Coordinates of C-alpha atoms in Angstrom, one line a residue:
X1 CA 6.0 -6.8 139.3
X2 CA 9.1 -7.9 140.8
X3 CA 11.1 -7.7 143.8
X4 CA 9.5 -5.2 146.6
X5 CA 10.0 -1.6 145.2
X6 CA 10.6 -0.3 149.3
X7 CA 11.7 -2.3 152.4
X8 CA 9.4 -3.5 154.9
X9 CA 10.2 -1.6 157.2
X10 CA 9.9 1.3 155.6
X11 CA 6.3 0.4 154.5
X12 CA 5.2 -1.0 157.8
X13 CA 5.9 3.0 159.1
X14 CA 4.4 4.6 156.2
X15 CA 1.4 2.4 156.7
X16 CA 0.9 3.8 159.9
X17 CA 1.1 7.9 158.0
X18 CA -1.5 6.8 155.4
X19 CA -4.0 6.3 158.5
X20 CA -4.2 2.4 157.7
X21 CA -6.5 -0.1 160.2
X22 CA -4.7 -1.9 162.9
X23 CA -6.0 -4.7 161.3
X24 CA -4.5 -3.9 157.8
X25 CA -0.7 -2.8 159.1
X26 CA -0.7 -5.9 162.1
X27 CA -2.7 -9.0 160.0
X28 CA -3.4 -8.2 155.8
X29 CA -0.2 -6.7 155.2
X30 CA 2.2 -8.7 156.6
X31 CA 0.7 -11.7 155.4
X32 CA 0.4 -9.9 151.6
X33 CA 4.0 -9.2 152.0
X34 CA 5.2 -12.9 152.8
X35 CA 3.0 -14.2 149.9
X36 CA 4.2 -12.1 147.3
X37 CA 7.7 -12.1 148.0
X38 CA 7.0 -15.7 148.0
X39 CA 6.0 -15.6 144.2
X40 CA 8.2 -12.3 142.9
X41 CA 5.4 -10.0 143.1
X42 CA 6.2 -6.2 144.3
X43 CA 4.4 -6.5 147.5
X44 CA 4.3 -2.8 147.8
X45 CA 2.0 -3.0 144.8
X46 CA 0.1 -5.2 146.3
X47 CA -0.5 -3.4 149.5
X48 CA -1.4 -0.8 147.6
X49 CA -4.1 -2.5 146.3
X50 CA -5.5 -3.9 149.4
X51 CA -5.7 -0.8 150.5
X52 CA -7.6 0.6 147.6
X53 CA -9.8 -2.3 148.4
X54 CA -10.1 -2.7 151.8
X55 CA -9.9 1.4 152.6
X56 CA -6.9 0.9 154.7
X57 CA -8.7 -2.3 156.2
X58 CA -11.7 -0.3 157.1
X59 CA -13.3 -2.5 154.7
X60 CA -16.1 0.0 153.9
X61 CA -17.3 -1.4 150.8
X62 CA -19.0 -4.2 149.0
X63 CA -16.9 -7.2 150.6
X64 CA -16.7 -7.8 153.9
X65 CA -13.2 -8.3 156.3
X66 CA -15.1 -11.7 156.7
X67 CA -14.6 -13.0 153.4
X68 CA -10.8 -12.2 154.2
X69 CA -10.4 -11.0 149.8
X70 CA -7.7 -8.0 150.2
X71 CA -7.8 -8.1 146.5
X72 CA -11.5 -7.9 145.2
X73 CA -11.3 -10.8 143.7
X74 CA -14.6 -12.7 142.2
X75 CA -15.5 -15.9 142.1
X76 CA -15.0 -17.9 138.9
X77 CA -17.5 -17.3 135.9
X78 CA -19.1 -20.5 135.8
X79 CA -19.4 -19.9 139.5
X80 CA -21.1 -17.1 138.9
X81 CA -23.8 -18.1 136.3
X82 CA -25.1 -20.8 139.2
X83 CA -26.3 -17.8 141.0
X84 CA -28.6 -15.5 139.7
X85 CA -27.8 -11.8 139.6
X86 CA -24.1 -12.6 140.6
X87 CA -22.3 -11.5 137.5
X88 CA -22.9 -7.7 138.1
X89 CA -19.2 -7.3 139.8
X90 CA -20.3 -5.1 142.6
X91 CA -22.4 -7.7 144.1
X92 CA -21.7 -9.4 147.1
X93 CA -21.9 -12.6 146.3
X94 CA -19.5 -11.9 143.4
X95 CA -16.7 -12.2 145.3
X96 CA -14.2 -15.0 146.3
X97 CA -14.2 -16.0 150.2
X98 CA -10.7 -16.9 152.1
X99 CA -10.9 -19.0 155.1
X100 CA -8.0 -16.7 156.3
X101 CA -5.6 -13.4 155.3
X102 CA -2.8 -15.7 154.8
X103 CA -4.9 -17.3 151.9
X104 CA -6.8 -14.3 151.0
X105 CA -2.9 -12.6 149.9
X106 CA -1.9 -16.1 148.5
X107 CA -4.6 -15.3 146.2
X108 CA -3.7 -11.7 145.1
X109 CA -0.5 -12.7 144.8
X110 CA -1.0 -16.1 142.5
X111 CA -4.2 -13.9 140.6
X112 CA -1.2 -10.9 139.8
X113 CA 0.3 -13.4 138.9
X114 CA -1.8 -14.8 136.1
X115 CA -2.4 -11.3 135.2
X116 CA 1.7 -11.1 134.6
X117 CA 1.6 -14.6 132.3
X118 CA 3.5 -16.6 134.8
X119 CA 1.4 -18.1 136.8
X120 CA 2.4 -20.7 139.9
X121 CA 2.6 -24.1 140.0
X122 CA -0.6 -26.2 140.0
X123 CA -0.6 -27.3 143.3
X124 CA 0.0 -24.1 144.5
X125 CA -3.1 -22.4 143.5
X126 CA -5.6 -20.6 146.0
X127 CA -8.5 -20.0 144.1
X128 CA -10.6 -21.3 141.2
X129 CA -10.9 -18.1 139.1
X130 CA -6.7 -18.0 138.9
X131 CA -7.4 -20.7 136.1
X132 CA -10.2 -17.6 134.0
X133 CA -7.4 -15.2 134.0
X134 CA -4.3 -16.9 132.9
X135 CA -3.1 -16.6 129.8
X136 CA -5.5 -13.6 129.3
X137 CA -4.6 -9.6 128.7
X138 CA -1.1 -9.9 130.5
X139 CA 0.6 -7.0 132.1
X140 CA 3.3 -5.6 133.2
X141 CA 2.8 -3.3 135.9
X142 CA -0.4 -2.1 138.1
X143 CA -1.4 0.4 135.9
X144 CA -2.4 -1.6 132.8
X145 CA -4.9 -3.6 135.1
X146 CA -7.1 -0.4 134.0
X147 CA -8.9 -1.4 130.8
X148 CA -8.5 -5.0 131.2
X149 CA -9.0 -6.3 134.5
X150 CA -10.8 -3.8 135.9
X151 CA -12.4 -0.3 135.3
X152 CA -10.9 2.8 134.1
X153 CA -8.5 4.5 136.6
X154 CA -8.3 1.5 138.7
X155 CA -4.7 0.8 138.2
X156 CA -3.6 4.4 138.2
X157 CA -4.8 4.3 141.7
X158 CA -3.0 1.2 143.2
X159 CA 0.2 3.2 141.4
X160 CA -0.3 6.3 143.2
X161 CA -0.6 4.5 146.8
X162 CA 2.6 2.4 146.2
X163 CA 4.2 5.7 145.4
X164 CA 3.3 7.2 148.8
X165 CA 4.3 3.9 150.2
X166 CA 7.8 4.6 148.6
X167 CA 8.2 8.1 148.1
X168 CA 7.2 9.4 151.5
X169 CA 10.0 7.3 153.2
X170 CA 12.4 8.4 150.7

């Protein structure tokens, strides 16, 4: 966590080598970068994991760009147990909705957050299931997400895109 490990300059370029959407290099990131530097979260991190989770903004997977969730991030548990079927994780209907990027990142940012132990200041807060993962299995960097926030590996992964966010412009 912490300040941005590159420059954003630098990663807007390299965003552009790692064969990234339009959509993810001109809309999610900047707005991912503004929100987390907002709120001392790495935003290269971040990035990183909106790009695991978006595929470069390609958004290829279970959540749709509509839904405007660079982060994966679910809806809150009692949320869940109103809907039948919606706790399996890779559900649809699983996942949180944004009415915009801007607040889709203001999420990820204030949910790494909670993940860190810090959280934000009440009025602040984007999204309901903020309030299940405070306080819970707190970490330090991207890679310990793996285990207790999500499945094996995944952290690994959001660690070894920010490094080719970083690395490559070196």
């Amino acid at each position: 966590m912490g300040p941005p490990s590159e420059q954003w300059d630098v990663v807007l370029r390299l965003l552009g080598t790692q064969n990234a959407a339009p959509l993810f290099i001109d809309e999610i990131a900047p707005a991912i970068w503004e929100a987390c530097s907002r709120y001392g979260i790495d935003a290269v991190g971040a990035i990183a994991q909106a790009a695991r989770e978006t595929n470069w903004g390609r958004f290829t997977g279970t959540v749709p760009a509509s839904f405007f969730n660079v982060a994966g991030i679910k809806i809150h548990p009692d949320n869940q147990k109103l809907k039948p079927g919606v706790t399996d994780g890779d559900n649809l209907l699983a996942h949180d909705q944004f009415g915009s990027w801007w607040q889709g990142a203001l999420a990820q940012a204030h949910h790494l957050r909670a993940y860190t132990g810090w959280g934000v200041p009440e009025r602040d807060v984007a999204h309901a299931r903020y309030w299940a993962v405070l306080g819970g299995h707190r970490i330090t960097d991207f890679e310990q997400l793996s285990g207790r926030w999500a499945g094996s590996g995944y952290g690994e992964g959001i660690a070894s895109i920010a490094r080719r966010l970083v690395e490559v412009g070196l």
